[in-house]
Amino acid sequence: MEKSEKEKGNLNFDFIVLGAGGTGLAAAMYAARLGLKTLVLGSSNGSELPVGGVITTTDNVENYPGFPKISGMELAKKLEEHAREYDLVDIKQELAEKVEKKKNCFLVQTKKGTYQGKSLLFATGTKWRKLEVPGSAEFERKGVNYCALCDGPLFRDKVVAIVGGSDSAVKDALVLSKYAKKVYVIARNELRAEPINFEKIKSDKKAEILTKTNVKEIKGDSVVRSIVLDKPYKDQKELKVDGVFVAIGHIPLSDLAKPLGVEIDDHGEIKIDHKTSETNVKGIFAAGDVTDKGFKQLITGVGDGCTAAYYAYEYVTKNQVVSC
Amino acid sequence: MTVKVYSTPSCPWCHKAKEFFKENNVAFDDVDVSEDVAAAQEMVQKSGQMGVPVIDFNGEIIVGFDVQRLTELMKKAA
């Protein structure tokens, strides 16, 4: 059936933001301030993250201005509330499945409908990189977990390992140390944590740090029982553990951008103009963890999201994109 | 209707699941498995896995926050 003009109006936007993490929410807030009718599409699927994005899985955020210490979940809620302050912002818990260019506009399809936007922002972020060793898939959620903040409390008084050497991995180790009786931090190189977190984990009596070490295999029966290392630690190659948490980085969620002709680098990150957040395709912007920028934190994603919103506003108003 | 949400205080999807039930006026037992070891074991036994949230909806076990499945079950129970 043909849609009424009112229904069509409800599906037409100046700016469509794919991703409802901190970057997408900040971009939407700023776009609305500039008068852009904005739609934010976030996920409602249990395998992805809720509105608020990856920051919801961080225990304490201590590097966001204005909040010396705040939980990731609380900060995400504030960002969402701030975006929702504006009537021009619509946030839907729908996952974009397909994006097409039609004349000067973009059509974004979800399971519930198709939305039309004059400009587009990829703030899709990343997904966890899986540990690919024997046993990791078999024991996923049976001792092999990816969200320390979510599932760490289930390992009270147990022995766990965290695989990874980044700042995120070390922060996860600090979360796990609140519950577990012992935490092995296993990094293939040296730890790359921020100095403040590095000092915390080094002085944590429950933590044992194994650098230049890889996990070769995860063993168990109905649940995880041990891990096998590529070199001995205290004369043992096999360590008894009850759980393995994985924090070995992320994979950018840039698949929807490829068919639009958006340039992607070798890491799967969307290439953007670092001044404007614009991609090589006019009207398409990207910001946050999915991009090729070097330093990625909530604070930088939020800034880049706002930059994208501003240049999307310039694009929409200067180009007078009125018909699609 | 008996609904039990096995959760931890810091899990974002657990919060979403509980918000969902509150919005739909569905009463539920909120079980904090980070504090209650016996409940954590019960959850692992029921779901065969060690991740939260787990929702026991009238005996049906759902791992994760699956809005579609929960909506279907609520309709069935209404």
PDB file of C-alpha atoms in Angstrom, chain A residues 44-46 48-51 56-57 73 80 93 141-143 145 149-151 153-156 223, chain B residues 8-13 15-16 33-35 37 40 43 48-53 63-65 67:
ATOM      1  CA  SER A  44      18.303  -4.376  20.052  1.00  0.00           C
ATOM      2  CA  ASN A  45      19.883  -7.763  19.563  1.00  0.00           C
ATOM      3  CA  GLY A  46      21.344  -9.543  22.586  1.00  0.00           C
ATOM      4  CA  GLU A  48      25.332  -6.677  20.276  1.00  0.00           C
ATOM      5  CA  LEU A  49      25.575  -3.824  22.750  1.00  0.00           C
ATOM      6  CA  PRO A  50      22.641  -1.775  24.004  1.00  0.00           C
ATOM      7  CA  VAL A  51      22.182   1.966  23.473  1.00  0.00           C
ATOM      8  CA  THR A  56      28.488   0.404  29.042  1.00  0.00           C
ATOM      9  CA  THR A  57      30.970  -2.442  29.531  1.00  0.00           C
ATOM     10  CA  MET A  73      26.586   2.642  32.252  1.00  0.00           C
ATOM     11  CA  GLU A  80      21.379   9.139  25.776  1.00  0.00           C
ATOM     12  CA  GLN A  93      16.638   0.132  18.844  1.00  0.00           C
ATOM     13  CA  ARG A 141      30.183 -18.821  27.758  1.00  0.00           C
ATOM     14  CA  LYS A 142      31.343 -22.005  29.511  1.00  0.00           C
ATOM     15  CA  GLY A 143      34.338 -20.299  31.013  1.00  0.00           C
ATOM     16  CA  ASN A 145      33.903 -14.890  28.192  1.00  0.00           C
ATOM     17  CA  LEU A 149      32.212  -6.471  33.756  1.00  0.00           C
ATOM     18  CA  CYS A 150      29.135  -8.581  32.943  1.00  0.00           C
ATOM     19  CA  ASP A 151      30.343 -12.058  33.812  1.00  0.00           C
ATOM     20  CA  PRO A 153      31.148 -11.634  39.240  1.00  0.00           C
ATOM     21  CA  LEU A 154      30.382 -15.281  38.401  1.00  0.00           C
ATOM     22  CA  PHE A 155      34.029 -16.128  39.062  1.00  0.00           C
ATOM     23  CA  ARG A 156      34.125 -15.212  42.740  1.00  0.00           C
ATOM     24  CA  VAL A 223      33.460 -26.068  31.538  1.00  0.00           C
TER      25      VAL A 223
ATOM     26  CA  THR B   8      24.981  -9.068  37.835  1.00  0.00           C
ATOM     27  CA  PRO B   9      24.820  -5.401  38.876  1.00  0.00           C
ATOM     28  CA  SER B  10      27.303  -4.273  36.224  1.00  0.00           C
ATOM     29  CA  CYS B  11      25.948  -6.041  33.142  1.00  0.00           C
ATOM     30  CA  PRO B  12      24.366  -3.645  30.620  1.00  0.00           C
ATOM     31  CA  TRP B  13      22.061  -6.234  29.037  1.00  0.00           C
ATOM     32  CA  HIS B  15      19.719  -3.651  33.075  1.00  0.00           C
ATOM     33  CA  LYS B  16      17.999  -3.564  29.678  1.00  0.00           C
ATOM     34  CA  VAL B  33      24.324 -14.027  40.952  1.00  0.00           C
ATOM     35  CA  SER B  34      27.366 -12.024  42.013  1.00  0.00           C
ATOM     36  CA  GLU B  35      26.134 -12.230  45.616  1.00  0.00           C
ATOM     37  CA  VAL B  37      26.516 -18.440  44.868  1.00  0.00           C
ATOM     38  CA  ALA B  40      24.702 -18.707  40.262  1.00  0.00           C
ATOM     39  CA  MET B  43      21.650 -20.450  36.632  1.00  0.00           C
ATOM     40  CA  GLY B  48      24.298 -24.775  30.567  1.00  0.00           C
ATOM     41  CA  GLN B  49      26.524 -21.706  30.354  1.00  0.00           C
ATOM     42  CA  MET B  50      28.196 -19.034  32.478  1.00  0.00           C
ATOM     43  CA  GLY B  51      27.059 -15.681  31.127  1.00  0.00           C
ATOM     44  CA  VAL B  52      24.402 -13.193  32.196  1.00  0.00           C
ATOM     45  CA  PRO B  53      21.622 -12.337  31.812  1.00  0.00           C
ATOM     46  CA  VAL B  63      20.236 -16.678  27.485  1.00  0.00           C
ATOM     47  CA  GLY B  64      20.869 -12.990  26.799  1.00  0.00           C
ATOM     48  CA  PHE B  65      18.298 -10.264  26.242  1.00  0.00           C
ATOM     49  CA  VAL B  67      13.355  -8.945  22.956  1.00  0.00           C
TER      50      VAL B  67
END
